[in-house]
mmCIF file of C-alpha atoms and ligand atoms in Angstrom:
data_model
loop_
_atom_site.group_PDB
_atom_site.id
_atom_site.type_symbol
_atom_site.label_atom_id
_atom_site.label_comp_id
_atom_site.label_asym_id
_atom_site.label_seq_id
_atom_site.Cartn_x
_atom_site.Cartn_y
_atom_site.Cartn_z
ATOM 1 C CA MET G 1 2.753 20.553 -29.625
ATOM 2 C CA ASN G 2 -0.811 20.951 -28.305
ATOM 3 C CA LYS G 3 -1.458 20.735 -25.006
ATOM 4 C CA THR G 4 -4.246 18.266 -23.054
ATOM 5 C CA GLU G 5 -5.056 18.217 -19.769
ATOM 6 C CA VAL G 6 -6.323 15.218 -18.297
ATOM 7 C CA ILE G 7 -8.484 15.185 -15.325
ATOM 8 C CA GLN G 8 -8.853 12.064 -13.269
ATOM 9 C CA ILE G 9 -12.619 11.509 -11.649
ATOM 10 C CA PRO G 10 -13.397 8.592 -9.041
ATOM 11 C CA VAL G 11 -16.622 7.827 -9.040
ATOM 12 C CA GLY G 12 -18.678 4.820 -7.649
ATOM 13 C CA PRO G 13 -17.982 1.659 -4.662
ATOM 14 C CA MET G 14 -15.775 -0.258 -6.643
ATOM 15 C CA ARG G 15 -13.187 2.234 -7.497
ATOM 16 C CA ASN G 16 -13.471 3.357 -11.078
ATOM 17 C CA PHE G 17 -11.985 6.180 -12.825
ATOM 18 C CA ASP G 18 -13.631 7.961 -15.010
ATOM 19 C CA TYR G 19 -11.972 11.092 -17.624
ATOM 20 C CA LEU G 20 -12.044 14.584 -18.640
ATOM 21 C CA LEU G 21 -9.021 14.432 -21.594
ATOM 22 C CA VAL G 22 -9.222 18.719 -22.321
ATOM 23 C CA ASP G 23 -7.716 20.077 -25.637
ATOM 24 C CA GLY G 24 -6.443 22.962 -23.591
ATOM 25 C CA GLU G 25 -6.078 26.099 -26.482
ATOM 26 C CA SER G 26 -10.163 24.965 -27.217
ATOM 27 C CA ARG G 27 -10.874 23.828 -24.193
ATOM 28 C CA GLU G 28 -12.808 21.353 -26.087
ATOM 29 C CA ALA G 29 -13.200 18.095 -24.170
ATOM 30 C CA LEU G 30 -13.981 14.280 -23.609
ATOM 31 C CA ALA G 31 -15.585 12.078 -20.585
ATOM 32 C CA VAL G 32 -14.106 8.686 -20.737
ATOM 33 C CA ASP G 33 -16.817 6.319 -19.661
ATOM 34 C CA SER G 34 -19.723 7.067 -17.085
ATOM 35 C CA GLY G 35 -20.636 4.505 -14.087
ATOM 36 C CA TRP G 36 -22.192 5.431 -10.936
ATOM 37 C CA GLU G 37 -23.011 8.948 -10.681
ATOM 38 C CA THR G 38 -22.793 11.491 -13.180
ATOM 39 C CA GLY G 39 -22.137 14.745 -10.932
ATOM 40 C CA PRO G 40 -18.420 15.031 -10.032
ATOM 41 C CA VAL G 41 -18.022 15.091 -13.876
ATOM 42 C CA VAL G 42 -20.724 17.323 -14.727
ATOM 43 C CA ASP G 43 -19.385 19.734 -11.914
ATOM 44 C CA ALA G 44 -15.395 19.165 -12.962
ATOM 45 C CA ALA G 45 -16.505 20.610 -16.785
ATOM 46 C CA ARG G 46 -18.269 23.641 -15.693
ATOM 47 C CA ARG G 47 -16.079 24.076 -13.674
ATOM 48 C CA GLY G 48 -13.170 23.958 -16.369
ATOM 49 C CA ASP G 49 -15.967 25.596 -18.868
ATOM 50 C CA LEU G 50 -15.191 22.543 -21.037
ATOM 51 C CA LYS G 51 -17.104 22.159 -24.177
ATOM 52 C CA VAL G 52 -17.633 18.763 -24.279
ATOM 53 C CA LYS G 53 -18.265 17.022 -27.202
ATOM 54 C CA TYR G 54 -18.219 13.537 -26.676
ATOM 55 C CA VAL G 55 -18.919 10.316 -23.644
ATOM 56 C CA VAL G 56 -16.655 7.045 -25.034
ATOM 57 C CA ALA G 57 -17.177 3.800 -23.528
ATOM 58 C CA THR G 58 -14.085 2.098 -22.987
ATOM 59 C CA HIS G 59 -16.249 -1.279 -23.306
ATOM 60 C CA GLY G 60 -20.209 -2.416 -22.111
ATOM 61 C CA HIS G 61 -19.744 -3.236 -18.646
ATOM 62 C CA PHE G 62 -22.103 -1.508 -16.168
ATOM 63 C CA ASP G 63 -19.746 0.225 -13.797
ATOM 64 C CA HIS G 64 -18.298 2.198 -16.669
ATOM 65 C CA VAL G 65 -21.979 2.705 -18.782
ATOM 66 C CA GLU G 66 -24.685 2.833 -16.455
ATOM 67 C CA THR G 67 -24.891 6.492 -16.584
ATOM 68 C CA LEU G 68 -23.518 7.199 -20.164
ATOM 69 C CA ARG G 69 -26.769 8.334 -21.825
ATOM 70 C CA ASP G 70 -27.621 10.921 -19.041
ATOM 71 C CA LEU G 71 -23.480 12.733 -18.892
ATOM 72 C CA ALA G 72 -24.122 12.767 -22.645
ATOM 73 C CA ARG G 73 -27.263 14.953 -22.439
ATOM 74 C CA LEU G 74 -26.532 16.701 -19.273
ATOM 75 C CA LEU G 75 -22.733 17.754 -21.442
ATOM 76 C CA GLY G 76 -24.912 18.304 -24.646
ATOM 77 C CA ALA G 77 -22.520 15.784 -25.874
ATOM 78 C CA GLN G 78 -22.612 12.394 -28.115
ATOM 79 C CA VAL G 79 -22.002 9.133 -27.164
ATOM 80 C CA VAL G 80 -19.109 7.354 -28.656
ATOM 81 C CA ALA G 81 -18.500 3.325 -28.698
ATOM 82 C CA HIS G 82 -16.938 0.375 -30.579
ATOM 83 C CA GLU G 83 -19.081 -0.663 -34.090
ATOM 84 C CA SER G 84 -18.799 -4.338 -31.604
ATOM 85 C CA SER G 85 -20.531 -2.826 -28.994
ATOM 86 C CA GLU G 86 -24.625 -3.362 -27.647
ATOM 87 C CA LEU G 87 -24.570 0.415 -25.776
ATOM 88 C CA GLU G 88 -27.180 2.744 -27.606
ATOM 89 C CA ALA G 89 -24.185 4.195 -29.251
ATOM 90 C CA ASP G 90 -24.671 8.499 -31.436
ATOM 91 C CA LEU G 91 -21.167 7.052 -32.993
ATOM 92 C CA ARG G 92 -19.816 3.609 -33.478
ATOM 93 C CA VAL G 93 -16.171 3.682 -34.492
ATOM 94 C CA ALA G 94 -14.070 1.648 -35.242
ATOM 95 C CA ASP G 95 -9.912 1.176 -34.983
ATOM 96 C CA GLY G 96 -7.898 3.717 -35.905
ATOM 97 C CA ALA G 97 -11.558 6.197 -35.640
ATOM 98 C CA VAL G 98 -10.103 9.690 -34.781
ATOM 99 C CA LEU G 99 -12.480 11.787 -32.502
ATOM 100 C CA ASN G 100 -11.406 16.079 -32.626
ATOM 101 C CA LEU G 101 -10.709 18.145 -29.877
ATOM 102 C CA GLY G 102 -9.110 21.921 -31.504
ATOM 103 C CA ASN G 103 -5.994 20.355 -32.675
ATOM 104 C CA THR G 104 -5.584 17.562 -30.889
ATOM 105 C CA ARG G 105 -6.198 14.103 -32.600
ATOM 106 C CA VAL G 106 -7.483 11.369 -30.525
ATOM 107 C CA ARG G 107 -7.675 8.290 -31.685
ATOM 108 C CA VAL G 108 -9.312 4.955 -31.049
ATOM 109 C CA ILE G 109 -7.619 1.240 -30.277
ATOM 110 C CA HIS G 110 -9.905 -1.240 -30.573
ATOM 111 C CA THR G 111 -8.283 -3.584 -27.804
ATOM 112 C CA PRO G 112 -10.308 -6.797 -27.021
ATOM 113 C CA GLY G 113 -9.832 -9.531 -24.585
ATOM 114 C CA HIS G 114 -10.966 -8.017 -22.015
ATOM 115 C CA THR G 115 -14.330 -7.302 -23.294
ATOM 116 C CA PRO G 116 -15.069 -7.565 -27.573
ATOM 117 C CA ASP G 117 -16.070 -3.760 -27.266
ATOM 118 C CA SER G 118 -12.609 -3.055 -25.617
ATOM 119 C CA ILE G 119 -11.161 0.346 -27.090
ATOM 120 C CA CYS G 120 -8.370 2.192 -25.574
ATOM 121 C CA LEU G 121 -8.071 6.763 -26.577
ATOM 122 C CA TYR G 122 -4.664 7.751 -27.429
ATOM 123 C CA ASP G 123 -3.836 11.395 -28.191
ATOM 124 C CA GLY G 124 0.096 11.253 -28.555
ATOM 125 C CA HIS G 125 0.774 11.906 -24.606
ATOM 126 C CA GLU G 126 -1.731 9.526 -22.705
ATOM 127 C CA VAL G 127 -3.508 6.752 -23.410
ATOM 128 C CA PHE G 128 -6.959 5.898 -20.994
ATOM 129 C CA THR G 129 -6.780 2.081 -20.716
ATOM 130 C CA GLY G 130 -10.369 1.056 -19.344
ATOM 131 C CA ASP G 131 -10.171 -2.210 -18.136
ATOM 132 C CA THR G 132 -7.324 -3.478 -20.430
ATOM 133 C CA LEU G 133 -4.792 -2.412 -18.377
ATOM 134 C CA PHE G 134 -4.383 -1.475 -14.974
ATOM 135 C CA ILE G 135 -1.664 -0.151 -13.196
ATOM 136 C CA GLY G 136 0.049 -3.472 -12.084
ATOM 137 C CA ASN G 137 -1.969 -5.796 -13.309
ATOM 138 C CA CYS G 138 -4.974 -6.150 -16.352
ATOM 139 C CA GLY G 139 -8.320 -7.165 -17.000
ATOM 140 C CA ARG G 140 -9.458 -10.214 -16.069
ATOM 141 C CA THR G 141 -11.185 -12.241 -19.039
ATOM 142 C CA ASP G 142 -13.194 -14.874 -17.474
ATOM 143 C CA LEU G 143 -16.472 -12.927 -18.214
ATOM 144 C CA PRO G 144 -19.103 -13.273 -21.542
ATOM 145 C CA GLY G 145 -16.480 -12.338 -23.895
ATOM 146 C CA GLY G 146 -13.398 -12.414 -22.512
ATOM 147 C CA SER G 147 -10.605 -13.940 -24.090
ATOM 148 C CA ALA G 148 -6.839 -14.217 -23.087
ATOM 149 C CA GLN G 149 -5.516 -14.541 -26.185
ATOM 150 C CA GLN G 150 -6.902 -12.168 -27.708
ATOM 151 C CA LEU G 151 -5.658 -9.823 -24.531
ATOM 152 C CA PHE G 152 -2.121 -10.980 -24.582
ATOM 153 C CA HIS G 153 -2.282 -9.734 -27.961
ATOM 154 C CA SER G 154 -3.786 -6.327 -27.852
ATOM 155 C CA LEU G 155 -1.426 -6.081 -24.305
ATOM 156 C CA ARG G 156 1.588 -7.171 -25.839
ATOM 157 C CA ASP G 157 1.594 -6.276 -29.700
ATOM 158 C CA ILE G 158 -0.739 -3.147 -29.918
ATOM 159 C CA LEU G 159 -0.740 -0.953 -26.126
ATOM 160 C CA LEU G 160 3.207 -1.802 -25.489
ATOM 161 C CA LYS G 161 3.821 -0.609 -29.057
ATOM 162 C CA LEU G 162 2.961 3.005 -28.283
ATOM 163 C CA PRO G 163 5.771 5.265 -27.478
ATOM 164 C CA PRO G 164 7.408 4.265 -23.879
ATOM 165 C CA GLY G 165 6.539 8.197 -22.281
ATOM 166 C CA THR G 166 2.629 7.663 -23.036
ATOM 167 C CA VAL G 167 0.995 7.966 -19.782
ATOM 168 C CA VAL G 168 -1.361 5.199 -19.012
ATOM 169 C CA TYR G 169 -5.017 6.274 -17.215
ATOM 170 C CA PRO G 170 -6.641 3.114 -16.081
ATOM 171 C CA GLY G 171 -10.514 2.695 -15.621
ATOM 172 C CA HIS G 172 -10.263 1.603 -12.237
ATOM 173 C CA ASP G 173 -7.993 2.823 -8.864
ATOM 174 C CA TYR G 174 -6.256 -0.512 -8.324
ATOM 175 C CA GLY G 175 -2.947 0.588 -8.739
ATOM 176 C CA ASP G 176 -0.133 1.891 -6.018
ATOM 177 C CA VAL G 177 -0.293 5.605 -7.701
ATOM 178 C CA PRO G 178 -3.122 6.198 -10.358
ATOM 179 C CA CYS G 179 -1.481 6.403 -13.366
ATOM 180 C CA ARG G 180 2.618 5.373 -14.873
ATOM 181 C CA SER G 181 4.331 5.708 -17.862
ATOM 182 C CA ILE G 182 3.859 2.890 -20.256
ATOM 183 C CA ALA G 183 7.710 2.009 -20.304
ATOM 184 C CA GLU G 184 7.283 1.911 -16.355
ATOM 185 C CA GLU G 185 4.581 -0.840 -16.785
ATOM 186 C CA ALA G 186 6.562 -2.199 -18.978
ATOM 187 C CA ARG G 187 8.975 -3.164 -17.076
ATOM 188 C CA ARG G 188 6.904 -4.107 -13.522
ATOM 189 C CA ASN G 189 3.678 -4.940 -14.633
ATOM 190 C CA PRO G 190 3.052 -8.740 -14.454
ATOM 191 C CA ALA G 191 1.204 -8.973 -17.042
ATOM 192 C CA LEU G 192 2.852 -7.188 -19.580
ATOM 193 C CA LEU G 193 6.001 -8.795 -18.340
ATOM 194 C CA ALA G 194 4.602 -12.608 -19.740
ATOM 195 C CA ARG G 195 6.644 -13.984 -22.506
ATOM 196 C CA ASN G 196 3.667 -15.844 -24.082
ATOM 197 C CA VAL G 197 0.363 -16.378 -23.449
ATOM 198 C CA GLU G 198 0.401 -19.468 -21.222
ATOM 199 C CA GLU G 199 2.952 -17.226 -18.770
ATOM 200 C CA PHE G 200 0.291 -13.998 -19.049
ATOM 201 C CA MET G 201 -2.812 -16.556 -18.137
ATOM 202 C CA GLY G 202 -0.381 -17.670 -15.167
ATOM 203 C CA VAL G 203 -0.473 -14.158 -13.725
ATOM 204 C CA GLU G 204 -3.473 -12.821 -15.012
HETATM 205 FE FE1 FE2 Z 301 -15.058 -4.360 -17.258
#
């Protein structure tokens, strides 16, 4: 089994998490989001001697993407965003697209609801969920393009179908822990416990 490493990087005043996902053998990596500042991510990439190939936007909200192009330029990486995104991207991806880091395959999962362009990234062990799913909560749906029905579907029919041991790495540090397995979240996260969209809208 190919080993991966996750570097979780708190940035900015809104408790955002940026990430570096590293293929342990090749040291190829991708960055997840870049809000507020590039320094901590660039420093972590240099410390780890990483070859960062992609800087991926989980969605277009400013607190996640404000410095995306700067970060990509500093790291010599390509900006990646969903095909419906309004961001300027080098690589536009659809659901099911695969980003390769050495022998690690990272799959793009389209999870609309918080925004139409929201994506998650899944490498077989961990899932980076942006503002689709937080620890103990989920993203809001009252901003432009948001849809409670779509988010309910994305959580219940897509993310909850991932293997139980998959570790959820959210786009904000809103939980009592910084990450947790999808099985644990399924047991205690009210947004995942909702049985129908009406219940979901009540807890969201
Ligand atoms: Fe957002």
